[in-house]
Amino acid sequence: MSDASGSGVLRVIPLGGLGEIGLNCLVLEYGDAAIAIDCGLMFPELHMLGIDLVIPDLSYLEALGERFLGFVITHGHEDHLGALPYVLRDLRVPSTRRRWRRAC
């Protein structure tokens, strides 16, 4: 974990968006806190018959439990925020600022 000197390890975990257009989601973990940058969707390719939208697999965020503090959205394009309405139905994200301040 980390201490007051900031000598902890920063973990960078891409959950989507590498080598493809869409599904942008990157998790940053430091100490006992984690945030996700963006939560985008991807529109299906021609071979994906019957699929309307593709969203990233966020089971990693679910496994983080209370360590997961929330999402930071970089901008308003579908490939960066389009999955939020689907993800927030099932994923608990704290709504208080106090938890965020304590983690920093």
Coordinates of C-alpha atoms in Angstrom, one line a residue:
M1 CA 0.0 0.0 0.0
S2 CA 1.1 3.6 0.4
D3 CA 2.3 5.9 3.2
A4 CA 2.3 9.6 3.8
S5 CA 5.5 10.0 1.7
G6 CA 3.6 8.9 -1.4
S7 CA 5.9 6.0 -2.0
G8 CA 3.0 3.6 -2.8
V9 CA 2.6 1.8 -6.1
L10 CA 0.3 3.2 -8.8
R11 CA -1.5 0.4 -10.7
V12 CA -2.9 1.1 -14.2
I13 CA -5.4 -1.4 -15.4
P14 CA -7.1 -0.9 -18.8
L15 CA -10.5 -2.5 -19.0
G16 CA -11.2 -1.5 -22.6
G17 CA -10.2 0.9 -25.3
L18 CA -6.8 -0.4 -26.2
G19 CA -6.4 -1.1 -29.9
E20 CA -10.1 -0.3 -30.6
I21 CA -12.5 2.6 -30.9
G22 CA -14.8 2.6 -27.9
L23 CA -15.0 0.8 -24.6
N24 CA -12.6 3.3 -23.1
C25 CA -12.2 2.5 -19.4
L26 CA -9.0 2.7 -17.4
V27 CA -8.6 2.0 -13.7
L28 CA -6.1 3.7 -11.5
E29 CA -5.3 2.1 -8.1
Y30 CA -3.2 3.7 -5.4
G31 CA -3.1 2.5 -1.9
D32 CA -6.6 1.5 -0.8
A33 CA -8.4 3.7 -3.4
A34 CA -9.3 3.1 -7.1
I35 CA -11.0 5.3 -9.7
A36 CA -12.0 4.6 -13.3
I37 CA -11.3 7.1 -16.1
D38 CA -14.1 7.0 -18.6
C39 CA -16.8 4.3 -19.1
G40 CA -17.5 4.1 -22.8
L41 CA -19.3 1.9 -25.2
M42 CA -18.7 0.6 -28.6
F43 CA -21.1 0.1 -31.4
P44 CA -21.2 -3.4 -32.8
E45 CA -19.2 -4.5 -35.9
L46 CA -21.0 -6.1 -38.9
H47 CA -20.4 -9.6 -37.7
M48 CA -22.1 -8.9 -34.3
L49 CA -25.7 -9.6 -35.5
G50 CA -28.3 -8.9 -32.9
I51 CA -26.0 -6.8 -30.7
D52 CA -27.0 -3.2 -30.1
L53 CA -24.2 -2.0 -27.8
V54 CA -20.9 -3.4 -26.4
I55 CA -19.9 -2.3 -22.9
P56 CA -16.7 -3.1 -21.0
D57 CA -16.5 -6.0 -18.6
L58 CA -16.4 -4.1 -15.2
S59 CA -16.4 -7.2 -13.0
Y60 CA -12.9 -6.0 -11.8
L61 CA -14.5 -2.8 -10.4
E62 CA -17.2 -4.9 -8.7
A63 CA -14.5 -6.9 -7.0
L64 CA -12.9 -3.8 -5.7
G65 CA -15.9 -3.1 -3.4
E66 CA -15.6 0.0 -1.3
R67 CA -12.1 0.7 -2.6
F68 CA -13.7 1.9 -5.9
L69 CA -14.5 5.6 -5.5
G70 CA -16.1 6.5 -8.8
F71 CA -15.6 7.5 -12.4
V72 CA -13.8 10.5 -13.9
I73 CA -15.2 11.3 -17.3
T74 CA -12.8 13.1 -19.7
H75 CA -15.4 14.3 -22.3
G76 CA -18.9 13.6 -23.5
H77 CA -18.4 11.3 -26.5
E78 CA -20.2 7.9 -26.4
D79 CA -16.9 6.0 -26.5
H80 CA -16.0 7.7 -23.2
L81 CA -19.3 7.8 -21.2
G82 CA -21.9 5.9 -23.1
A83 CA -21.8 2.8 -20.9
L84 CA -22.5 4.7 -17.6
P85 CA -26.3 4.3 -17.8
Y86 CA -26.0 0.6 -18.0
V87 CA -23.1 0.2 -15.5
L88 CA -24.5 2.4 -12.8
R89 CA -27.6 0.2 -12.5
D90 CA -25.5 -2.6 -10.9
L91 CA -22.3 -1.0 -9.7
R92 CA -22.3 0.7 -6.3
V93 CA -20.5 4.0 -6.5
P94 CA -20.2 6.1 -3.3
S95 CA -22.0 9.5 -3.5
T96 CA -20.1 11.3 -0.7
R97 CA -17.1 13.5 -1.2
R98 CA -15.8 12.7 2.3
R99 CA -14.7 9.2 1.2
W100 CA -12.7 10.7 -1.7
R101 CA -10.9 13.2 0.5
R102 CA -10.0 10.5 3.0
A103 CA -8.5 8.4 0.3
C104 CA -6.3 11.2 -1.1

